[in-house]
Amino acid sequence: MKNNDDIWELRLYVAGKTPKSVTALKNLRQYCEEHLKDKYVIEVVDLLVHPQLAEGDQILAIPTLVKKVPEPIRKIIGDLSNEEKVLVGLNIRPAKKIE
Amino acid sequence: MSSETQTQKSALPSLPKARTGIVGLDEISEGGLPKGRPTLICGAAGSGKTLFSMEFLVHGALKFNEPGVFMAFEEKAEELTMNVASLGFDLQQLQQDKLIKLDHVHVERSEIEETGEYDLEGLFIRLGYAIDTLGAKRVVLDTIESLFSGLTNMAILRAELRRLFDWLKEKGVTTIITGEKGEGSLTRQGLEEYVSDCVILLDHRVVNKISTRILRIVKYRGSVHGTNEYPFLIDEEGISVLPVTSLTLKHQVSSQLISTGIPSLDSMLDGKGFYRGGSILVSGSAGTGKTSIAGSFAHSTCQNGERCLYLAFEESPGQIIRNMNSIGMDLQTHIDKGLLRFQASRPTLHGLEMHLLSFIKQVDDFKPSVVILDPITNLVTVGSVSEVKNLLIRLIDFLQNSQITVMFTALTLMNSPSEQTDENVSSLVDTWLMVRDIETNGERNRGMYVMKSRGMKHSNQIREFVISEEGLRLVDVFLGPSGVLTGSSREAQQLLERTGEVLWDHALSRKDREIERKKMVLEAKISSLKEEFESMQDELNRAYIEEELRKEVQEKNREEMTRKRDSSK
């Protein structure tokens, strides 16, 4: 089902260096290294610097992780402390099972 | 508001208010919504919350120089733009002019996974950014409760909402938050807990299959406000709230009188007619000529070159014109001249509020000096008695403010003992004319009297009211031995009295002649007595003169004698 050549484009929205944002980024890096080695790009958007970007991705909550590619678009909000949920949300878990 | 009360108020710092620009609302809220604070608008689906908030923003941007941000959680920006385009609001243009910013916040549960702690800083940043780029003074959050369906962590959500409202207050923007009405509470999610400054409830009621929208200010901290339920309307010009009554009775009054169109009725009303700007009720049972009175008033108004608006609920204009023609009044020429306008509709066409609005619009458009409603009785079919009364109070209020004379006709129930009309409006009107049947000796005649007429001497007489080809006329009622006489018994009485007059005249002339004769006899007697008196006087005179002469002669003789005697000496 999933093409292995897919690159996971991930965007993490934060607002300054709050503890939650720092935790979220740390967790995200860890999961990606573990499950998506060399197949991911993480872009961190600080809304305090670029507030106009909040509208485009419909950001309400902070932190929010947006997976744009591969489809479908998914959003994961929170500090990403629950690994299971994050992996399901990023469509990593099912893809792994098929392999 | 008068300048006097304004200066009084400015002595103490009072709550600053942001005018909504919604017709009537600023009046009942004494100036608008609390400035710089959040206001909750709640109501069921379709009660007009979104439109209300949109009008608040658009008026703010266009009239009060207060740009605004509309955060829509339910509708997309394009949908909103389309929806309010029908009201003549060009949101696209307003957005280009940087007066309004539409932001659609889309919360889709299926797209969102929650893991761990988060906050809604993203929303704050978005809103803050929009407010800052526009310099917005007004914000609408429509409907923020949608967040509750998109996010599951209630504890975070509630804490964040509280923070959001505090933050908005700090920013000093006037905010409207809309909320869906919940069971037993004002909003489903208890938003009223967070917004405590001003709560407005919108409702939508269907009674007798006719719907009425209602607005009520539930709470307004720190301000006087009207507490009633106010009906409001949504039409192509947006929302208009119609206060049941303006809070005061301060309208100008006129002492100018205008003719009723029936000279003999004028004479019953102090010889002149109705006061301009007054309200007149003509009530009576079926077929007593109420419409004819109204028609004749319209006719006379138009003949004086003034405009008259005739709102008919029972007959079509053609029917009224034909019927009035039969009693010698040509209304068609007035219509052709543009002095008379008919507006005929069945009362059930729409609800009372729509009726009132259409009256007011017609009046604003046509600018008549006289408005006739014929008959108000039928309005009861679309509302309760008290609603109709409310409508009439407001209508009278509105018309009196514009110095427009209004005439209502009302049907009273057949021979009901009380003269009260069904609509209980008799206490509202300035002049009340009553037309009633007088049934005697197998015929039915019409009697009219003036029940009341404020501020003038008016006749206390019942007059017979005659409708003929020449028009309407009032005839003095005859008081005969058996009471008030009307119709043919009146004519019989008139004939009787005329005969009596002739006989009386005859008798009178006979007596005159008799006296004349007596006078002549007496005069003859007087002259004969006078002659007798003169002859007696002559007689007396003669005797007197003879005596004198005799005395004189005797004296002479004596002297003669004396002289003779002396000479002979």
XYZ file of C-alpha atoms in Angstrom, chain A residues 15 20 47-48 51-52 54-55 58-63 73-82 85-86, chain B residues 101-107 110-123 125-126 129 147 151:
52
model
C 4.861 29.298 19.747
C 5.497 21.573 25.588
C 4.082 31.267 15.119
C 5.419 34.028 17.304
C 1.790 34.509 12.872
C 0.383 34.720 9.343
C -1.355 29.875 11.369
C -4.286 30.346 9.031
C -5.776 25.754 10.317
C -3.696 25.799 13.447
C -5.537 26.194 16.715
C -3.616 24.230 19.230
C 0.008 24.453 20.066
C 2.012 22.344 19.512
C -3.257 15.242 5.723
C -3.267 14.544 9.430
C -2.814 16.748 12.437
C -1.533 15.644 15.771
C -1.820 18.045 18.630
C -0.155 17.907 22.005
C 3.342 17.210 23.176
C 3.401 13.897 21.260
C 4.025 11.946 24.448
C 1.972 8.961 23.328
C -0.977 7.537 18.783
C 1.660 9.497 16.939
C -11.204 40.052 7.989
C -12.915 36.741 7.617
C -11.121 33.766 9.055
C -12.572 30.352 8.786
C -11.368 28.048 11.537
C -11.849 24.525 10.464
C -11.846 21.868 13.136
C -11.107 12.919 12.005
C -7.982 14.804 10.996
C -6.860 15.489 14.516
C -5.129 13.189 16.916
C -4.525 14.356 20.443
C -1.526 13.196 22.317
C -0.549 14.798 25.564
C -0.611 18.368 26.699
C -1.454 21.277 24.418
C -2.966 24.720 24.510
C -4.827 26.942 22.054
C -2.054 29.431 21.596
C -2.400 28.918 17.845
C -5.891 30.373 17.939
C -1.909 34.013 17.623
C -4.187 33.814 14.656
C -2.480 38.675 14.162
C -14.336 23.550 19.241
C -11.373 18.556 20.550
